[in-house]
mmCIF file of C-alpha atoms in Angstrom:
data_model
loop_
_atom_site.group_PDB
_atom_site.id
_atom_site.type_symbol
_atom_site.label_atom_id
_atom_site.label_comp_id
_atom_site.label_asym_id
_atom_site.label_seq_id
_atom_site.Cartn_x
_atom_site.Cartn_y
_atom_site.Cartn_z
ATOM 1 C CA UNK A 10 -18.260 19.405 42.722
ATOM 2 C CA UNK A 11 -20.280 16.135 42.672
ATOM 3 C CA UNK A 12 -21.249 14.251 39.335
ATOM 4 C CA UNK A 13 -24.917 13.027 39.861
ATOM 5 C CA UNK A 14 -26.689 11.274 37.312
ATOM 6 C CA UNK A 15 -29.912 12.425 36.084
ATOM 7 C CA UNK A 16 -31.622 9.137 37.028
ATOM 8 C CA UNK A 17 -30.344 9.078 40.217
ATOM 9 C CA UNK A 18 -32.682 10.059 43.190
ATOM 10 C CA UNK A 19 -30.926 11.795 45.918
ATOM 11 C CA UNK A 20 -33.060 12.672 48.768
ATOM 12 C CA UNK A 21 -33.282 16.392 50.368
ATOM 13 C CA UNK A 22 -30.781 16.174 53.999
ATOM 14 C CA UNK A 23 -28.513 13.638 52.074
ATOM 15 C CA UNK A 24 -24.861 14.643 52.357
ATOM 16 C CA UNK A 25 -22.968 14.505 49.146
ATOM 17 C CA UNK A 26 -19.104 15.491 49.357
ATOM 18 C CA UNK A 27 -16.954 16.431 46.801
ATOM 19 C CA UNK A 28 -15.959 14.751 43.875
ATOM 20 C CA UNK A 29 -18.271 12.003 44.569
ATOM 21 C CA UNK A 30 -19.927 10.305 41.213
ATOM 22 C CA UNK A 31 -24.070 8.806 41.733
ATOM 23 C CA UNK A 32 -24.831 6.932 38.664
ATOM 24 C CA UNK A 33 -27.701 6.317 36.804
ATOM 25 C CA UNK A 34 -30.369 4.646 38.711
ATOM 26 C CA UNK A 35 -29.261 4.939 42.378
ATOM 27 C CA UNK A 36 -30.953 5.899 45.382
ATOM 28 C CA UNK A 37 -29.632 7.778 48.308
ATOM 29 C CA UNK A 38 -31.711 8.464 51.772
ATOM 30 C CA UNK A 39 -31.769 11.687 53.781
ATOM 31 C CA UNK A 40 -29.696 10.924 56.338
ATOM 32 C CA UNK A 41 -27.042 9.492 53.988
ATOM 33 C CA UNK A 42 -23.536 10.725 53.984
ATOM 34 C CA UNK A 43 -21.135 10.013 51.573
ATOM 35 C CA UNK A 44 -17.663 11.254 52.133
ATOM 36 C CA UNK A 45 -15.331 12.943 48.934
ATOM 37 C CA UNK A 46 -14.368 11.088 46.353
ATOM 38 C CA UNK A 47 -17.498 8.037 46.930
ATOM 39 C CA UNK A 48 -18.717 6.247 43.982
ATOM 40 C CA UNK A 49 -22.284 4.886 43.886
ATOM 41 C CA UNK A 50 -21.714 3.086 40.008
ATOM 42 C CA UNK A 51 -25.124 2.248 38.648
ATOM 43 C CA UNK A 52 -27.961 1.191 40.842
ATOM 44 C CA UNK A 53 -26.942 0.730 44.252
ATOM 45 C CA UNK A 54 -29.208 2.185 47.331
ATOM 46 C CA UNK A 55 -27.722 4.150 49.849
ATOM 47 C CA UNK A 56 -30.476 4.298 53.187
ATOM 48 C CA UNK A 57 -30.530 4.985 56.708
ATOM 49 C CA UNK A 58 -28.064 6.777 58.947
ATOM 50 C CA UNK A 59 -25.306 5.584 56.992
ATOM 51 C CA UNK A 60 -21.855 7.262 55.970
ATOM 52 C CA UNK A 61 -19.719 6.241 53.405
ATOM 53 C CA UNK A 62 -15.907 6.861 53.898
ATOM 54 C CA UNK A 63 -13.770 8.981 51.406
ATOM 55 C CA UNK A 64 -13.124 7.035 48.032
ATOM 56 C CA UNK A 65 -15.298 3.906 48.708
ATOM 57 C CA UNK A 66 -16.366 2.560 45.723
ATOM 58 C CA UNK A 67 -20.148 0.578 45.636
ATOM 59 C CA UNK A 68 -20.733 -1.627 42.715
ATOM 60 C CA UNK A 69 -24.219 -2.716 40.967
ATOM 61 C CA UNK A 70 -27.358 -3.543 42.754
ATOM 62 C CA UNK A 71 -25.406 -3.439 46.199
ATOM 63 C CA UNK A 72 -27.575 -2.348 48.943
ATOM 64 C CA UNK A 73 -25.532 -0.652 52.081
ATOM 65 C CA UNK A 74 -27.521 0.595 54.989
ATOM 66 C CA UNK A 75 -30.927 -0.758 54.541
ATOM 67 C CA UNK A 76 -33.259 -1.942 57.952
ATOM 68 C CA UNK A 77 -32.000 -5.068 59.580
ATOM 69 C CA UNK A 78 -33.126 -8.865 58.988
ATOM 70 C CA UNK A 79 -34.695 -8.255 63.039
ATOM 71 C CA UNK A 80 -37.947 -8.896 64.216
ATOM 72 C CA UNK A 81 -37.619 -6.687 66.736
ATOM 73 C CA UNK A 82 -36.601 -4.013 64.747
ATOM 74 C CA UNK A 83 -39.119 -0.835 64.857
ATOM 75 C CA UNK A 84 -37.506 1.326 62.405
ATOM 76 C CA UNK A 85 -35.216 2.723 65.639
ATOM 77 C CA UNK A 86 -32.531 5.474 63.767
ATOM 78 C CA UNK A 87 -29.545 2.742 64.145
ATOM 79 C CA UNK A 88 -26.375 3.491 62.569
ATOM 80 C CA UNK A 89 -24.060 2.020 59.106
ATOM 81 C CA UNK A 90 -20.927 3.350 58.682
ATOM 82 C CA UNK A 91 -18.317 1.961 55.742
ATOM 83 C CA UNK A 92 -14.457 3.264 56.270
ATOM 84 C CA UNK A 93 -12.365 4.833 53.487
ATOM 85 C CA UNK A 94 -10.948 3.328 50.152
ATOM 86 C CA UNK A 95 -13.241 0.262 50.957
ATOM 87 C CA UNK A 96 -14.332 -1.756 48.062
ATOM 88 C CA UNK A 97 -18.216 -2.945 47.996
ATOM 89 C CA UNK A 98 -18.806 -5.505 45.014
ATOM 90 C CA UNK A 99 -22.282 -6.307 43.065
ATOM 91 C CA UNK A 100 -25.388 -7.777 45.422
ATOM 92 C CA UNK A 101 -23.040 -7.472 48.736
ATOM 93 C CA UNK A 102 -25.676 -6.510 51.421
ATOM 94 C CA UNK A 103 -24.530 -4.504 54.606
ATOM 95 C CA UNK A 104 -27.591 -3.514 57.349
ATOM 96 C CA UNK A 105 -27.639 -1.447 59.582
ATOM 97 C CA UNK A 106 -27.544 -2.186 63.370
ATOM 98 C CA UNK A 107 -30.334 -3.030 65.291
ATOM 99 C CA UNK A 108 -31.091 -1.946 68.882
ATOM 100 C CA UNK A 109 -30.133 -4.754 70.938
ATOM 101 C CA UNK A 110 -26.394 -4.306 69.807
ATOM 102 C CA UNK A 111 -23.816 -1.207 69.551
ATOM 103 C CA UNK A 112 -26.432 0.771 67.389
ATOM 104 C CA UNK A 113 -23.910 0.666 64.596
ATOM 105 C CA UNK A 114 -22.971 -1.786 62.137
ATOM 106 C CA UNK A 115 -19.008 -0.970 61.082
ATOM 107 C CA UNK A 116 -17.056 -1.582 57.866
ATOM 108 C CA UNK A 117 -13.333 -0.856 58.081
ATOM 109 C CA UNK A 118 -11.371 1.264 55.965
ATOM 110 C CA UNK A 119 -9.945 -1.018 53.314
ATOM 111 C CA UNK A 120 -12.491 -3.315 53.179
ATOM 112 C CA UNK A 121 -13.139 -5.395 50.140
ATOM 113 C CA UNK A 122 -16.977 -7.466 50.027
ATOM 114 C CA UNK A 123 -16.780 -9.370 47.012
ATOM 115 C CA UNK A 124 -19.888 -10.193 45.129
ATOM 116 C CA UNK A 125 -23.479 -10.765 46.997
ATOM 117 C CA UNK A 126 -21.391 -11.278 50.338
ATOM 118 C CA UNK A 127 -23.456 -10.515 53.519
ATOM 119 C CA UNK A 128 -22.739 -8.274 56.339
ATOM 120 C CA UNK A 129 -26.027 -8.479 59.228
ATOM 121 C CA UNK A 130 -27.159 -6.027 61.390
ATOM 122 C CA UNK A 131 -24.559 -4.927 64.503
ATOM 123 C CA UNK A 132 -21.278 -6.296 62.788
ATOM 124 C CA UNK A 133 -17.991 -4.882 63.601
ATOM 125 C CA UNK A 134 -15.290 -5.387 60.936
ATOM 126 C CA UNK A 135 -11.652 -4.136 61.304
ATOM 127 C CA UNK A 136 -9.870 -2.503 58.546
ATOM 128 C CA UNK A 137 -8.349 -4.570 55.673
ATOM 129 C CA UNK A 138 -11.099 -6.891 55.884
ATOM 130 C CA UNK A 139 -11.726 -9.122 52.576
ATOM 131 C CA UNK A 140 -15.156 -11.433 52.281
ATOM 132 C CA UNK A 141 -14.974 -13.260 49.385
ATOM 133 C CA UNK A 142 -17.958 -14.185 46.835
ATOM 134 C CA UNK A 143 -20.868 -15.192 48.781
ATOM 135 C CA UNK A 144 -19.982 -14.819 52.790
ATOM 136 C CA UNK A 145 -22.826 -14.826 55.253
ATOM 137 C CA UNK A 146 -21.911 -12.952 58.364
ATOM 138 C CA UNK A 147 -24.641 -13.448 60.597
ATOM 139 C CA UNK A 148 -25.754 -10.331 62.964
ATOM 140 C CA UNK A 149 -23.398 -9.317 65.621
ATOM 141 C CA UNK A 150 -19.985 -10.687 64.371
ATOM 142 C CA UNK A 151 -16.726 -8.945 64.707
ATOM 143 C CA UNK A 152 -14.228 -9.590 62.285
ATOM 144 C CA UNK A 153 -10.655 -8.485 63.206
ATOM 145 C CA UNK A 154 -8.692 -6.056 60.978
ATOM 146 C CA UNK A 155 -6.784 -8.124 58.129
ATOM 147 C CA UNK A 156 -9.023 -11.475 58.132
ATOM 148 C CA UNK A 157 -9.813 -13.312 55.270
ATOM 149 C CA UNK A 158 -13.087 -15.367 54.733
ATOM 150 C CA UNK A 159 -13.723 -17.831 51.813
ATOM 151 C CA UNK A 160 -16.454 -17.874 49.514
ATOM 152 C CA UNK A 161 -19.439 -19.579 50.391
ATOM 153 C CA UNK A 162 -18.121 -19.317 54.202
ATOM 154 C CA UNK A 163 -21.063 -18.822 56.992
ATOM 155 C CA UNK A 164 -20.014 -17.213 60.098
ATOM 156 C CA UNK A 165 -22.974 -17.351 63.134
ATOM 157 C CA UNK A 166 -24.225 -15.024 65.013
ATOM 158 C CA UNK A 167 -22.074 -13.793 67.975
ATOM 159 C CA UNK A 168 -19.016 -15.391 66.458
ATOM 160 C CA UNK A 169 -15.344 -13.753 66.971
ATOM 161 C CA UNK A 170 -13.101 -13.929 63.881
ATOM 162 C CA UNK A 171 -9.579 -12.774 65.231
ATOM 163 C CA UNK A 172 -7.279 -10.863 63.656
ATOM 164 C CA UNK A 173 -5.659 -11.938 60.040
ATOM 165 C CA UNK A 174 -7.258 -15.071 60.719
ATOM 166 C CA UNK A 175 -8.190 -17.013 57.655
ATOM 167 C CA UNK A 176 -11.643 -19.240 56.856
ATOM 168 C CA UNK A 177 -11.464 -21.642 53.672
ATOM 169 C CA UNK A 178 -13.997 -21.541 51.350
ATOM 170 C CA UNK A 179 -17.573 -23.009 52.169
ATOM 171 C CA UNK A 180 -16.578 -23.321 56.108
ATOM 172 C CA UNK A 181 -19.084 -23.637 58.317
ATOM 173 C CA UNK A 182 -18.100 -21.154 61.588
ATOM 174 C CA UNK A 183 -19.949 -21.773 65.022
ATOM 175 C CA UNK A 184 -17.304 -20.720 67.286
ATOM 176 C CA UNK A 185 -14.672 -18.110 68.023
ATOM 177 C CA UNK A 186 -11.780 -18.399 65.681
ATOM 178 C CA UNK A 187 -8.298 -16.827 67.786
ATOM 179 C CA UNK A 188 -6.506 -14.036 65.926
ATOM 180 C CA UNK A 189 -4.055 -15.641 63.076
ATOM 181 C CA UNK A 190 -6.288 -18.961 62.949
ATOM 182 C CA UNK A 191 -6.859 -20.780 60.021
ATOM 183 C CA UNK A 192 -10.036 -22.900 60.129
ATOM 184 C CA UNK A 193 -11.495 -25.309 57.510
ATOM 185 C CA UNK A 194 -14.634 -26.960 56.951
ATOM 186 C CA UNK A 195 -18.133 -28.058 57.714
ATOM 187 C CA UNK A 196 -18.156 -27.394 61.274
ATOM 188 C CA UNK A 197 -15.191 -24.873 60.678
ATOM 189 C CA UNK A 198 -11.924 -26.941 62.516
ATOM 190 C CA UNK A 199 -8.980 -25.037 63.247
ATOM 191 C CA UNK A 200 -6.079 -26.570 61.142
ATOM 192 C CA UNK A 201 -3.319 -24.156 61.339
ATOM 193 C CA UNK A 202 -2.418 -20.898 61.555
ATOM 194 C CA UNK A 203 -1.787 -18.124 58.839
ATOM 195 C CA UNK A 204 1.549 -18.263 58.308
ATOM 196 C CA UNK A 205 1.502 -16.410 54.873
ATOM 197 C CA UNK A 206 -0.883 -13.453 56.231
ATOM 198 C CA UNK A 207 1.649 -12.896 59.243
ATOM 199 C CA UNK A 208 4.507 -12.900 56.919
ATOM 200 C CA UNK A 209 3.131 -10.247 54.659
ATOM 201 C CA UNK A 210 2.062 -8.145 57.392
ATOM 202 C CA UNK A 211 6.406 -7.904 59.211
ATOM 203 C CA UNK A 212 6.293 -11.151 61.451
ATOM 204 C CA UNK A 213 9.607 -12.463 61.815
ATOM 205 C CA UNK A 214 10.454 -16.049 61.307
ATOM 206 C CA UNK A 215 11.360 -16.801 65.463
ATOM 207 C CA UNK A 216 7.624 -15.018 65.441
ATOM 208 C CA UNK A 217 5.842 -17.392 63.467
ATOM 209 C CA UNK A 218 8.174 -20.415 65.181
ATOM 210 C CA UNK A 219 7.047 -19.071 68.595
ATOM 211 C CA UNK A 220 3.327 -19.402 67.169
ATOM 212 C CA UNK A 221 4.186 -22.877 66.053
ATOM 213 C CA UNK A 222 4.758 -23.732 69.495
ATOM 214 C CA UNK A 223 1.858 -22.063 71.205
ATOM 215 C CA UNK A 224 -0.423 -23.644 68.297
ATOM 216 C CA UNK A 225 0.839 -26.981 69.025
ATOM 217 C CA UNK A 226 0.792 -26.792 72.907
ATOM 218 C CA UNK A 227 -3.005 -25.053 73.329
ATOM 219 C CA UNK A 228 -4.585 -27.430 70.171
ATOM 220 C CA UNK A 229 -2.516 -30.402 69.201
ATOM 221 C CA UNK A 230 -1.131 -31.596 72.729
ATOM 222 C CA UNK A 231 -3.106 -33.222 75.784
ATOM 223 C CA UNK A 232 -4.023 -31.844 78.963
ATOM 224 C CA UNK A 233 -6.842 -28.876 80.266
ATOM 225 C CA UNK A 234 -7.045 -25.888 78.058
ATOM 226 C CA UNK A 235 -6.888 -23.497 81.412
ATOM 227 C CA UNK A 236 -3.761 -25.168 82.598
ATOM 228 C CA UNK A 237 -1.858 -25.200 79.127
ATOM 229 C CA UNK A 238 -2.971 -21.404 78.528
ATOM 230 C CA UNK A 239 -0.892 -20.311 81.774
ATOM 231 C CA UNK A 240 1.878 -22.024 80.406
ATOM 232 C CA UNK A 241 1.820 -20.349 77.166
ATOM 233 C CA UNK A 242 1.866 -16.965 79.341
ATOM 234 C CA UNK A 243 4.811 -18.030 81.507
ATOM 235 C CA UNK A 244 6.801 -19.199 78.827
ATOM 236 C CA UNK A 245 5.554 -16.361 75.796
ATOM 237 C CA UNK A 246 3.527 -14.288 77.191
ATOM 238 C CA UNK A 247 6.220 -11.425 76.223
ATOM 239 C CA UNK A 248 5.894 -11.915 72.503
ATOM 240 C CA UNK A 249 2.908 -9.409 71.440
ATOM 241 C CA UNK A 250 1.166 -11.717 68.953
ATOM 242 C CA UNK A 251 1.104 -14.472 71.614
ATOM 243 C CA UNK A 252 0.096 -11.921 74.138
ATOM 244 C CA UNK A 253 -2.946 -10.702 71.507
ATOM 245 C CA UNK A 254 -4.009 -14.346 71.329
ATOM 246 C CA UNK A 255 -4.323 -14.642 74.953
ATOM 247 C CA UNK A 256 -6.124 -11.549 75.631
ATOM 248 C CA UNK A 257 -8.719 -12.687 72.740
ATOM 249 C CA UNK A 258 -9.096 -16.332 74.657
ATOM 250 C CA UNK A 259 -9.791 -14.677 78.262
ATOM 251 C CA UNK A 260 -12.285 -11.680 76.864
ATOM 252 C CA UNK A 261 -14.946 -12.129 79.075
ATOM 253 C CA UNK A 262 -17.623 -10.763 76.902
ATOM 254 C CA UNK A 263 -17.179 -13.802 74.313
ATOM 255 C CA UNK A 264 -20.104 -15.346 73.571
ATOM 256 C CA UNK A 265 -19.286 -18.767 72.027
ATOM 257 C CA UNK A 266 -16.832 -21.229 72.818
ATOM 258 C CA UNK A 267 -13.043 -21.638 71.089
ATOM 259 C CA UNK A 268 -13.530 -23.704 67.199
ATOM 260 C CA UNK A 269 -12.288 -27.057 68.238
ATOM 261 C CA UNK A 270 -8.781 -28.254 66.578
ATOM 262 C CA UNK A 271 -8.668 -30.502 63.432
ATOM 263 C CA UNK A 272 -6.965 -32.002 60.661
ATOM 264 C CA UNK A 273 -7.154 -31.062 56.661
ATOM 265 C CA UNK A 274 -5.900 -33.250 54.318
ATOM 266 C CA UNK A 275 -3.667 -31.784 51.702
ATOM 267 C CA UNK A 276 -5.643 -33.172 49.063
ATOM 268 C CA UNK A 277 -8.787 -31.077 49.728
ATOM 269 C CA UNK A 278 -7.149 -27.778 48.751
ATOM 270 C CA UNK A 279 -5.213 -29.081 46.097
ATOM 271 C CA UNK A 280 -1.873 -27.760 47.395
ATOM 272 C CA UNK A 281 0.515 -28.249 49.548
ATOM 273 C CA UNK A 282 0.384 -26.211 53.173
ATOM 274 C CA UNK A 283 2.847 -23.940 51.813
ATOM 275 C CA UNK A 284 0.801 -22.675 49.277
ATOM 276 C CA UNK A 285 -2.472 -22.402 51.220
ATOM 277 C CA UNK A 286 -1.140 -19.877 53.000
ATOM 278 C CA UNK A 287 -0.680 -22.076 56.447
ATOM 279 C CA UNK A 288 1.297 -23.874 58.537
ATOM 280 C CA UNK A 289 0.263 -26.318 60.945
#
């Protein structure tokens, strides 16, 4: 029921479900699962405790569940798991955890990890998830479901991405980013919000005016951050996006600070904020 190539080498305790397709030149470990309908297309290796969702697709000399980038590390049987139907493109890295986080590094279902991105030991990532050419996610970042990261972008270590935010190309991320954020360059500034992303994914229009205003009260005007959060809670704390975005500020097991508000000149993304997908 599986098509394996004759130059692949699939190890003895390896999983292989139906339907799946190993191509010429792969390697899969023995305590490697791969769910139906998997495709490993030409040299890709396949290690660890690792499991591969039904129908996710692994492109050339992509390496998914190999020991982390950890000192520490001392070949502990740590965990990679990839969800279903997601997309992994050629020379994207994903390792698997190391001990001193979850014991599981997590791709979502519907994942796509463009060419030679980089997912580190102990990251979470949500489903819908896209890294463009060339992200660095350093170890232990989650990425909520629906973000979208730039090529070239570097996220830090311990770094929250929120949900359907967005990161420009090349950004450089130290800090948490709050779900629906749009940040932009070198240290990563938030700018905006994504205004497109929400859209797409059923916000209404009073929703993404109502974001407008929280945006503009917790970033752009004066006063202490603690004070101005309880205000947006009085006064929105019933929509559920705003509600989301508070919960995300007040997690107490965040690790870094809020990114710090900033400005982006139309100029540098050759558009207008319409078209970049954000509204400020």
């Amino acid at each position: 029921m599986a098509e394996i190539h004759p130059t692949a080498a699939v190890a003895p305790g390896a999983v292989i479900g139906a339907g799946c397709r190993v191509g010429p030149g792969c390697v899969v470990g023995p305590d490697v699962v791969l769910e139906d309908d998997v495709e490993l297309i030409a040299h890709v290796v396949v290690d660890g405790h690792t499991r591969l969702g039904k129908g996710v697709r692994v492109f050339p000399f992509a390496t998914i569940g190999m020991a982390p980038q950890d000192l520490k590390y001392k070949n502990e049987p740590t965990r990679c798991e990839v969800g279903a139907g997601t997309l992994v493109r050629e020379g994207a890295t994903i390792h698997r955890a190391s001990v001193g986080g979850g014991g599981v590094t997590v791709v979502g279902a519907g994942c796509m990890l463009m060419a030679t991105a980089h997912v580190a030991h102990d990251c979470v990532l949500g489903d819908g998830v896209i890294l463009a050419n060339n992200v660095m996610l350093g170890g232990h970042v989650r990425v909520g479901a629906g973000a979208f990261i730039g090529g070239g972008a570097a996220v830090h270590q311990t770094v929250r991405v929120g949900r359907l935010a967005m990161v420009s190309g090349l950004a450089g991320v130290t800090n948490d980013i709050p779900p629906f954020g749009y940040v932009f360059g070198l240290p990563a500034r938030l700018v905006g919000f994504n205004k497109i992303g929400l859209l797409r994914r059923g916000a209404s229009r009073d929703q993404l005016r109502t974001l407008r205003s929280v945006h503009n009260l917790l970033f752009k005007d004066a006063g202490e951050f603690a004070a101005k959060l309880a205000e947006v809670e009085t006064r929105f704390g019933a929509d559920p996006l705003v509600q989301e975005l508070i919960v995300f500020v007040r997690d107490p097991s965040r690790r870094r600070q809020l990114v710090r508000p900033g400005r982006m000149a139309a100029p540098e993304l050759g558009g207008t904020d319409e078209e970049n997908g954000e509204a400020s």
